[in-house]
Amino acid sequence: MYSDNIRKLKPSATMAVSALAKRLQGEGRDILDLSAGEPDFDTPAFVRDAAIRAIQGGQTRYTPPAGTPALRKAIAARLTERAGREMHWEGVVVTSGAKQALFNAIFALFGPGDEVLIPAPYWTTYPDLVTIARAEPVIVRGDERRSFKITTADLESAATPRTRGLVLNSPCNPTGAVYSKSEVERLAAWARERNVWLISDEIYRAIYYGSEGTHAPGLLELPASALGPFVLVDGASKAFAMTGWRIGFTWADPELSKKMAALQSQITSNSTTPAQAAALEAYANVRAAEASVGEMCAAFRRRRDLVTSRMREMLPEVPFVDPEGAFYLYFRVDGFFGGGVKDATAWCSRLLEEQGVALVPGAAFGDDRWVRMSYAAADATLEKAFARIAAMVGAGSTA
Ligand SMILES: Cc1ncc(COP(=O)(O)O)c(C=O)c1O
């Protein structure tokens, strides 16, 4: 009845849990919603003010599909600073969120007969985007003892002559794992040697717990000679607490960027004009942006310390990935299965039903023995959530 384009399509699993948690909250239930993938901070005032000024000043019409030259140049200037070499502004395509940036790249690059390597655990949307392009997602499982980070040996055993792409995500959603610069370098060298497109999703780059004020290593920290064909994906959603504004971008060679802009011009056109004006302020007003990113990052770091200490104190038997970036805690719950609960999906439903805590089951990320907690929430909410989880699994509380 419907076309093959959507035959295998599933709605975003993480968004489904958030929607259920919101519905239960709306019914008056006391729900601690730790399912959402978004900062709990408001968009910084200097960014909001820029949008209001833009609307009042009449910036309410179409822009070019790839975004305003001013915003593309401001983004390119940040990338140039980071890379220490010129990242041409015509390589930037502004999109309606990093999700559309990924769609543009995957749809422009892959099609029937192509295989795309996706390290697991993966952000839930990657395999679906590859499937929408009618290419084949090939899941590459990292080793739990290495925080699930994949190696070139893992890639080698998954690659075939049809391998055309690799999607890398560091800091990783759902694990919070971060690839070191030398690890990124080795994976990039593998992709370059194989002539495989490397799509690097660096949306959590600014939320990093390495030395203070630094960002997680990514492709632009490598010299140009270390890179084969690549697409960098980033955006304003996480770094500037702008999830609802829908601003992401790709940087790629100008030829591919033209193709992706053409694709976008036939689907959504430009991302909204006032949101572009807001993002321009976020990317151009470097001092204000750095101050607000620094503040958010410090809060996330404190919460990271809080949730990892609670894991060690209250659930000492439960394996988890020590997060070095992003704002997720990924932990393993198959030790609690039994009595009709056979997977993390059932475990999470029970936790939501009995204790009012919303987490995302690992089925969304490729392994339904694990769950993801977003710790982008107030300290008191996190404390309460741990007390409730401990109560459900019958663990002793030190609180
Ligand atoms: C790894 C990853 N990439 C991309 C996105 C999409 O970001 P945006 O909201 O800008 O579309 C998300 C959002 O949760 C994400 O976790």
Short mmCIF file of C-alpha atoms and ligand atoms in Angstrom, two decimals:
data_model
loop_
_atom_site.label_atom_id
_atom_site.label_comp_id
_atom_site.label_asym_id
_atom_site.label_seq_id
_atom_site.Cartn_x
_atom_site.Cartn_y
_atom_site.Cartn_z
CA MET A 1 0.00 0.00 0.00
CA TYR A 2 2.82 2.39 0.91
CA SER A 3 6.10 2.74 -0.91
CA ASP A 4 9.29 0.83 -0.24
CA ASN A 5 10.81 4.10 0.91
CA ILE A 6 9.19 3.73 4.31
CA ARG A 7 8.74 -0.03 4.46
CA LYS A 8 11.26 -0.48 7.26
CA LEU A 9 10.74 2.90 8.87
CA LYS A 10 10.27 3.12 12.65
CA PRO A 11 9.50 6.28 14.61
CA SER A 12 12.45 7.56 16.67
CA ALA A 13 12.55 5.30 19.74
CA THR A 14 14.02 7.96 22.00
CA MET A 15 11.36 10.46 21.04
CA ALA A 16 8.65 7.83 21.70
CA VAL A 17 9.77 7.39 25.34
CA SER A 18 9.88 11.16 25.86
CA ALA A 19 6.38 11.49 24.43
CA LEU A 20 5.05 8.78 26.81
CA ALA A 21 6.77 10.40 29.80
CA LYS A 22 5.24 13.77 28.88
CA ARG A 23 1.79 12.20 28.49
CA LEU A 24 2.00 10.60 31.95
CA GLN A 25 3.19 13.92 33.41
CA GLY A 26 0.21 15.57 31.74
CA GLU A 27 -2.07 13.07 33.50
CA GLY A 28 -0.68 14.29 36.80
CA ARG A 29 1.74 11.38 37.49
CA ASP A 30 5.00 12.19 39.30
CA ILE A 31 7.42 11.31 36.50
CA LEU A 32 11.18 11.86 36.50
CA ASP A 33 11.88 12.14 32.80
CA LEU A 34 15.50 11.22 32.10
CA SER A 35 14.81 10.12 28.55
CA ALA A 36 15.25 13.34 26.61
CA GLY A 37 18.36 14.07 24.59
CA GLU A 38 18.45 17.77 25.28
CA PRO A 39 20.09 20.21 27.67
CA ASP A 40 17.72 21.34 30.42
CA PHE A 41 19.03 24.92 30.16
CA ASP A 42 17.29 27.80 28.39
CA THR A 43 18.87 29.13 25.22
CA PRO A 44 21.30 31.89 26.37
CA ALA A 45 19.71 35.34 26.55
CA PHE A 46 22.11 36.92 24.06
CA VAL A 47 21.01 34.37 21.45
CA ARG A 48 17.29 34.75 22.18
CA ASP A 49 17.60 38.54 21.95
CA ALA A 50 19.21 38.27 18.50
CA ALA A 51 16.22 36.28 17.24
CA ILE A 52 13.77 38.83 18.59
CA ARG A 53 15.73 41.66 16.97
CA ALA A 54 15.75 39.75 13.68
CA ILE A 55 11.99 39.23 13.72
CA GLN A 56 11.34 42.87 14.61
CA GLY A 57 13.77 43.92 11.89
CA GLY A 58 11.89 41.96 9.23
CA GLN A 59 14.18 38.94 8.84
CA THR A 60 11.19 36.72 8.17
CA ARG A 61 11.56 35.74 4.52
CA TYR A 62 13.36 32.96 2.66
CA THR A 63 17.14 32.81 2.71
CA PRO A 64 19.25 30.79 0.25
CA PRO A 65 18.66 27.04 0.90
CA ALA A 66 22.17 26.58 2.33
CA GLY A 67 21.67 29.42 4.82
CA THR A 68 22.60 33.11 4.95
CA PRO A 69 26.15 33.86 3.82
CA ALA A 70 26.67 35.65 7.17
CA LEU A 71 25.87 32.51 9.17
CA ARG A 72 27.84 30.21 6.85
CA LYS A 73 30.84 32.56 7.15
CA ALA A 74 30.57 32.75 10.94
CA ILE A 75 30.47 28.94 11.17
CA ALA A 76 33.37 28.62 8.71
CA ALA A 77 35.38 31.11 10.80
CA ARG A 78 34.95 28.89 13.89
CA LEU A 79 35.95 25.80 11.89
CA THR A 80 38.95 27.63 10.42
CA GLU A 81 40.14 28.63 13.90
CA ARG A 82 39.78 25.07 15.06
CA ALA A 83 41.50 23.46 12.09
CA GLY A 84 44.27 26.04 11.74
CA ARG A 85 43.66 26.04 7.98
CA GLU A 86 41.00 27.63 5.86
CA MET A 87 37.65 25.86 5.93
CA HIS A 88 35.88 27.54 3.04
CA TRP A 89 32.48 29.04 3.89
CA GLU A 90 30.92 27.53 0.77
CA GLY A 91 31.56 24.13 2.34
CA VAL A 92 28.99 24.96 5.03
CA VAL A 93 25.35 24.00 4.48
CA VAL A 94 23.00 25.11 7.27
CA THR A 95 20.27 22.56 7.95
CA SER A 96 17.15 22.15 10.07
CA GLY A 97 19.05 20.47 12.90
CA ALA A 98 21.95 18.05 12.76
CA LYS A 99 19.39 15.38 11.92
CA GLN A 100 18.74 16.96 8.55
CA ALA A 101 22.48 17.42 8.08
CA LEU A 102 22.86 13.66 8.49
CA PHE A 103 19.94 13.00 6.18
CA ASN A 104 21.40 15.24 3.48
CA ALA A 105 24.80 13.56 3.70
CA ILE A 106 23.52 9.98 3.82
CA PHE A 107 20.93 10.49 1.10
CA ALA A 108 23.39 12.31 -1.16
CA LEU A 109 26.13 9.71 -0.76
CA PHE A 110 24.55 6.26 -0.44
CA GLY A 111 21.96 4.22 -2.26
CA PRO A 112 20.94 0.67 -3.21
CA GLY A 113 23.83 -1.79 -3.02
CA ASP A 114 25.91 0.37 -0.69
CA GLU A 115 26.85 -0.62 2.83
CA VAL A 116 27.39 1.90 5.61
CA LEU A 117 29.26 0.94 8.78
CA ILE A 118 27.62 2.08 12.00
CA PRO A 119 29.44 1.45 15.30
CA ALA A 120 27.16 0.16 18.08
CA PRO A 121 25.79 1.28 20.39
CA TYR A 122 24.60 3.88 17.91
CA TRP A 123 22.34 6.89 17.98
CA THR A 124 18.98 5.46 17.05
CA THR A 125 18.54 7.49 13.85
CA TYR A 126 21.65 6.41 11.90
CA PRO A 127 20.48 2.98 10.72
CA ASP A 128 17.07 4.38 9.81
CA LEU A 129 18.53 7.18 7.71
CA VAL A 130 20.68 4.66 5.84
CA THR A 131 17.60 2.50 5.29
CA ILE A 132 15.60 5.49 4.01
CA ALA A 133 18.37 5.94 1.41
CA ARG A 134 17.81 2.21 0.57
CA ALA A 135 21.40 1.44 1.46
CA GLU A 136 22.34 -1.24 4.01
CA PRO A 137 23.37 -0.34 7.58
CA VAL A 138 26.11 -2.69 8.81
CA ILE A 139 26.42 -2.64 12.58
CA VAL A 140 29.94 -2.84 14.02
CA ARG A 141 30.03 -3.81 17.69
CA GLY A 142 32.68 -2.23 19.84
CA ASP A 143 34.13 -4.02 22.86
CA GLU A 144 32.38 -3.26 26.16
CA ARG A 145 35.80 -3.18 27.89
CA ARG A 146 36.84 -0.27 25.66
CA SER A 147 33.65 1.71 26.34
CA PHE A 148 32.37 0.19 23.08
CA LYS A 149 34.81 2.22 21.00
CA ILE A 150 35.55 0.48 17.72
CA THR A 151 39.00 -0.20 16.30
CA THR A 152 40.27 -0.54 12.75
CA ALA A 153 40.30 -4.33 13.32
CA ASP A 154 36.54 -4.19 14.04
CA LEU A 155 36.04 -2.16 10.85
CA GLU A 156 38.21 -4.54 8.86
CA SER A 157 36.13 -7.53 9.84
CA ALA A 158 32.86 -5.76 8.96
CA ALA A 159 33.96 -4.20 5.66
CA THR A 160 33.15 -5.67 2.26
CA PRO A 161 33.80 -4.38 -1.26
CA ARG A 162 30.39 -2.67 -0.98
CA THR A 163 31.37 -0.58 2.05
CA ARG A 164 30.93 3.08 1.08
CA GLY A 165 30.56 4.88 4.38
CA LEU A 166 31.33 4.98 8.10
CA VAL A 167 29.37 7.05 10.62
CA LEU A 168 31.43 8.08 13.61
CA ASN A 169 29.94 9.79 16.68
CA SER A 170 32.22 11.18 19.35
CA PRO A 171 31.31 12.09 22.08
CA CYS A 172 28.90 9.21 21.66
CA ASN A 173 25.18 9.11 22.24
CA PRO A 174 24.28 6.84 24.13
CA THR A 175 27.58 5.94 25.88
CA GLY A 176 29.34 9.27 26.46
CA ALA A 177 32.56 7.62 25.20
CA VAL A 178 35.06 9.93 23.48
CA TYR A 179 37.66 8.85 20.94
CA SER A 180 41.13 10.26 21.60
CA LYS A 181 42.86 12.20 18.85
CA SER A 182 45.04 9.23 17.97
CA GLU A 183 42.01 6.92 17.85
CA VAL A 184 40.22 9.35 15.50
CA GLU A 185 43.39 9.51 13.44
CA ARG A 186 43.57 5.72 13.06
CA LEU A 187 39.91 5.43 12.06
CA ALA A 188 40.27 8.32 9.59
CA ALA A 189 43.35 6.67 8.08
CA TRP A 190 41.41 3.43 7.65
CA ALA A 191 38.55 5.27 5.90
CA ARG A 192 41.00 7.21 3.70
CA GLU A 193 42.87 4.08 2.65
CA ARG A 194 39.61 2.32 1.82
CA ASN A 195 38.19 5.40 0.11
CA VAL A 196 35.16 5.19 2.39
CA TRP A 197 33.15 8.34 3.18
CA LEU A 198 33.62 9.29 6.81
CA ILE A 199 30.61 11.06 8.31
CA SER A 200 31.67 12.49 11.65
CA ASP A 201 28.81 13.54 13.91
CA GLU A 202 30.42 15.95 16.37
CA ILE A 203 27.24 17.46 17.80
CA TYR A 204 28.37 16.82 21.41
CA ARG A 205 31.89 18.10 20.85
CA ALA A 206 31.52 21.05 23.20
CA ILE A 207 30.22 18.89 26.04
CA TYR A 208 33.47 17.29 27.04
CA TYR A 209 35.05 16.44 30.40
CA GLY A 210 38.68 16.47 29.36
CA SER A 211 40.72 19.45 30.51
CA GLU A 212 38.53 22.45 31.21
CA GLY A 213 37.71 24.74 28.30
CA THR A 214 38.71 22.16 25.67
CA HIS A 215 36.49 20.34 23.20
CA ALA A 216 36.49 16.66 22.26
CA PRO A 217 38.91 15.82 19.43
CA GLY A 218 37.33 15.53 16.00
CA LEU A 219 38.26 15.44 12.34
CA LEU A 220 39.43 19.05 12.15
CA GLU A 221 42.13 18.46 14.74
CA LEU A 222 43.81 16.23 12.15
CA PRO A 223 45.91 17.62 9.31
CA ALA A 224 44.16 17.79 5.92
CA SER A 225 46.52 15.10 4.62
CA ALA A 226 45.14 12.63 7.22
CA LEU A 227 41.63 12.87 5.81
CA GLY A 228 39.99 11.12 2.89
CA PRO A 229 36.50 12.13 1.76
CA PHE A 230 34.49 13.29 4.76
CA VAL A 231 31.43 15.17 5.96
CA LEU A 232 31.52 16.96 9.30
CA VAL A 233 28.15 17.22 11.07
CA ASP A 234 27.58 19.63 13.94
CA GLY A 235 25.03 22.20 15.05
CA ALA A 236 23.71 24.55 17.68
CA SER A 237 21.25 22.18 19.39
CA LYS A 238 23.38 20.77 22.18
CA ALA A 239 26.24 23.28 22.59
CA PHE A 240 23.98 26.32 22.83
CA ALA A 241 20.86 24.64 24.26
CA MET A 242 18.98 25.34 21.03
CA THR A 243 17.24 22.02 20.32
CA GLY A 244 13.94 23.61 19.35
CA TRP A 245 15.44 26.16 16.96
CA ARG A 246 16.51 23.47 14.51
CA ILE A 247 19.95 24.62 13.40
CA GLY A 248 22.60 22.15 12.29
CA PHE A 249 25.19 22.17 9.56
CA THR A 250 27.51 20.09 7.43
CA TRP A 251 30.98 20.98 6.25
CA ALA A 252 32.09 19.10 3.15
CA ASP A 253 33.94 19.83 -0.03
CA PRO A 254 32.13 22.57 -1.96
CA GLU A 255 31.01 20.18 -4.76
CA LEU A 256 29.20 17.83 -2.37
CA SER A 257 27.90 20.85 -0.44
CA LYS A 258 26.23 22.12 -3.61
CA LYS A 259 24.54 18.75 -4.08
CA MET A 260 23.34 18.66 -0.49
CA ALA A 261 22.04 22.24 -0.77
CA ALA A 262 20.20 21.26 -3.97
CA LEU A 263 18.66 18.27 -2.18
CA GLN A 264 17.57 20.49 0.67
CA SER A 265 16.19 23.10 -1.74
CA GLN A 266 13.75 20.45 -2.98
CA ILE A 267 12.67 19.32 0.48
CA THR A 268 12.72 21.92 3.24
CA SER A 269 14.56 24.94 1.73
CA ASN A 270 16.33 27.07 4.31
CA SER A 271 16.16 26.45 8.05
CA THR A 272 13.99 29.13 9.60
CA THR A 273 15.29 32.65 9.13
CA PRO A 274 14.96 33.97 12.71
CA ALA A 275 16.67 30.79 14.00
CA GLN A 276 19.55 31.46 11.59
CA ALA A 277 19.84 34.99 13.00
CA ALA A 278 19.96 33.52 16.52
CA ALA A 279 22.62 30.98 15.49
CA LEU A 280 24.65 33.75 13.83
CA GLU A 281 24.90 35.44 17.23
CA ALA A 282 25.90 32.13 18.86
CA TYR A 283 28.68 31.52 16.30
CA ALA A 284 29.86 35.12 15.86
CA ASN A 285 29.78 36.37 19.46
CA VAL A 286 32.58 34.06 20.51
CA ARG A 287 33.17 35.46 24.00
CA ALA A 288 29.52 35.26 25.07
CA ALA A 289 29.17 31.83 23.46
CA GLU A 290 32.24 30.45 25.22
CA ALA A 291 31.04 31.76 28.57
CA SER A 292 27.66 30.07 28.22
CA VAL A 293 29.11 26.79 26.88
CA GLY A 294 31.59 26.82 29.79
CA GLU A 295 28.81 27.30 32.33
CA MET A 296 26.69 24.50 30.90
CA CYS A 297 29.64 22.19 30.63
CA ALA A 298 30.58 22.78 34.27
CA ALA A 299 27.03 21.84 35.32
CA PHE A 300 27.09 18.70 33.16
CA ARG A 301 30.48 17.75 34.59
CA ARG A 302 29.16 18.06 38.15
CA ARG A 303 26.16 15.90 37.25
CA ARG A 304 28.37 13.37 35.51
CA ASP A 305 30.33 13.09 38.77
CA LEU A 306 27.08 12.79 40.70
CA VAL A 307 25.58 9.98 38.59
CA THR A 308 28.80 7.98 38.37
CA SER A 309 29.28 8.20 42.16
CA ARG A 310 25.70 7.09 42.73
CA MET A 311 26.25 4.14 40.38
CA ARG A 312 29.32 3.07 42.37
CA GLU A 313 27.64 3.55 45.75
CA MET A 314 24.10 2.36 45.10
CA LEU A 315 24.42 -0.12 42.21
CA PRO A 316 28.01 -1.39 42.60
CA GLU A 317 27.39 -4.58 40.61
CA VAL A 318 26.01 -2.76 37.57
CA PRO A 319 28.42 -2.20 34.65
CA PHE A 320 28.33 1.27 33.09
CA VAL A 321 30.38 3.29 30.64
CA ASP A 322 32.33 6.08 32.32
CA PRO A 323 31.19 9.11 30.31
CA GLU A 324 33.83 11.52 29.03
CA GLY A 325 31.42 13.69 27.08
CA ALA A 326 27.75 14.32 26.15
CA PHE A 327 25.20 13.98 28.99
CA TYR A 328 24.23 10.31 29.00
CA LEU A 329 24.89 7.41 31.34
CA TYR A 330 24.70 4.00 29.69
CA PHE A 331 24.33 1.08 32.09
CA ARG A 332 23.60 -2.59 31.91
CA VAL A 333 20.45 -4.01 33.48
CA ASP A 334 20.31 -7.66 32.37
CA GLY A 335 21.38 -8.62 35.91
CA PHE A 336 17.87 -7.54 36.97
CA PHE A 337 15.96 -9.53 34.36
CA GLY A 338 13.57 -12.23 35.55
CA GLY A 339 9.92 -12.59 36.55
CA GLY A 340 8.62 -11.79 33.08
CA VAL A 341 11.18 -9.04 32.45
CA LYS A 342 13.33 -10.37 29.64
CA ASP A 343 14.79 -7.25 28.10
CA ALA A 344 15.56 -3.61 28.84
CA THR A 345 12.36 -2.53 27.08
CA ALA A 346 10.27 -4.45 29.61
CA TRP A 347 12.54 -3.32 32.46
CA CYS A 348 12.13 0.35 31.47
CA SER A 349 8.35 -0.03 31.17
CA ARG A 350 8.27 -1.47 34.68
CA LEU A 351 10.48 1.32 36.00
CA LEU A 352 8.20 3.92 34.45
CA GLU A 353 5.03 2.21 35.63
CA GLU A 354 6.12 1.40 39.19
CA GLN A 355 8.60 4.14 40.00
CA GLY A 356 7.82 6.91 37.53
CA VAL A 357 11.36 7.08 36.09
CA ALA A 358 11.69 7.35 32.30
CA LEU A 359 14.89 5.93 30.75
CA VAL A 360 15.46 4.78 27.18
CA PRO A 361 15.88 1.02 26.63
CA GLY A 362 18.97 -0.11 24.75
CA ALA A 363 16.84 -1.56 21.94
CA ALA A 364 16.98 1.98 20.56
CA PHE A 365 20.77 1.77 20.39
CA GLY A 366 21.27 -1.82 19.28
CA ASP A 367 21.52 -3.79 22.57
CA ASP A 368 18.47 -4.38 24.74
CA ARG A 369 20.43 -5.34 27.84
CA TRP A 370 21.41 -1.74 28.48
CA VAL A 371 19.58 1.50 29.23
CA ARG A 372 20.37 5.17 28.74
CA MET A 373 19.84 7.83 31.37
CA SER A 374 20.06 11.46 30.32
CA TYR A 375 21.59 13.41 33.22
CA ALA A 376 20.66 16.77 31.73
CA ALA A 377 18.43 17.27 34.75
CA ALA A 378 18.52 18.98 38.15
CA ASP A 379 20.71 17.33 40.81
CA ALA A 380 17.67 16.71 43.03
CA THR A 381 15.87 14.92 40.17
CA LEU A 382 18.91 12.71 39.59
CA GLU A 383 19.16 11.88 43.32
CA LYS A 384 15.47 10.94 43.41
CA ALA A 385 15.81 8.83 40.25
CA PHE A 386 18.66 6.81 41.78
CA ALA A 387 16.68 6.25 44.97
CA ARG A 388 13.75 4.96 42.90
CA ILE A 389 15.88 2.73 40.69
CA ALA A 390 17.59 1.29 43.77
CA ALA A 391 14.16 0.72 45.35
CA MET A 392 12.98 -1.21 42.29
CA VAL A 393 16.02 -3.45 42.10
CA GLY A 394 16.17 -3.87 45.88
CA ALA A 395 19.62 -2.30 46.23
CA GLY A 396 20.73 -0.70 49.50
CA SER A 397 20.67 3.08 49.61
CA THR A 398 23.46 5.17 51.03
CA ALA A 399 21.50 8.40 50.59
C1 LIG B 1 24.31 11.94 18.09
C2 LIG B 1 23.26 12.90 17.64
N1 LIG B 1 23.36 13.42 16.41
C3 LIG B 1 22.44 14.29 15.95
C4 LIG B 1 21.38 14.67 16.73
C5 LIG B 1 20.36 15.60 16.14
O1 LIG B 1 20.50 16.89 16.57
P1 LIG B 1 19.46 18.01 16.12
O2 LIG B 1 18.51 18.18 17.24
O3 LIG B 1 20.31 19.21 15.87
O4 LIG B 1 18.76 17.54 14.89
C6 LIG B 1 21.22 14.16 18.03
C7 LIG B 1 20.08 14.52 18.84
O5 LIG B 1 19.74 13.92 19.82
C8 LIG B 1 22.21 13.25 18.49
O6 LIG B 1 22.13 12.72 19.71
#
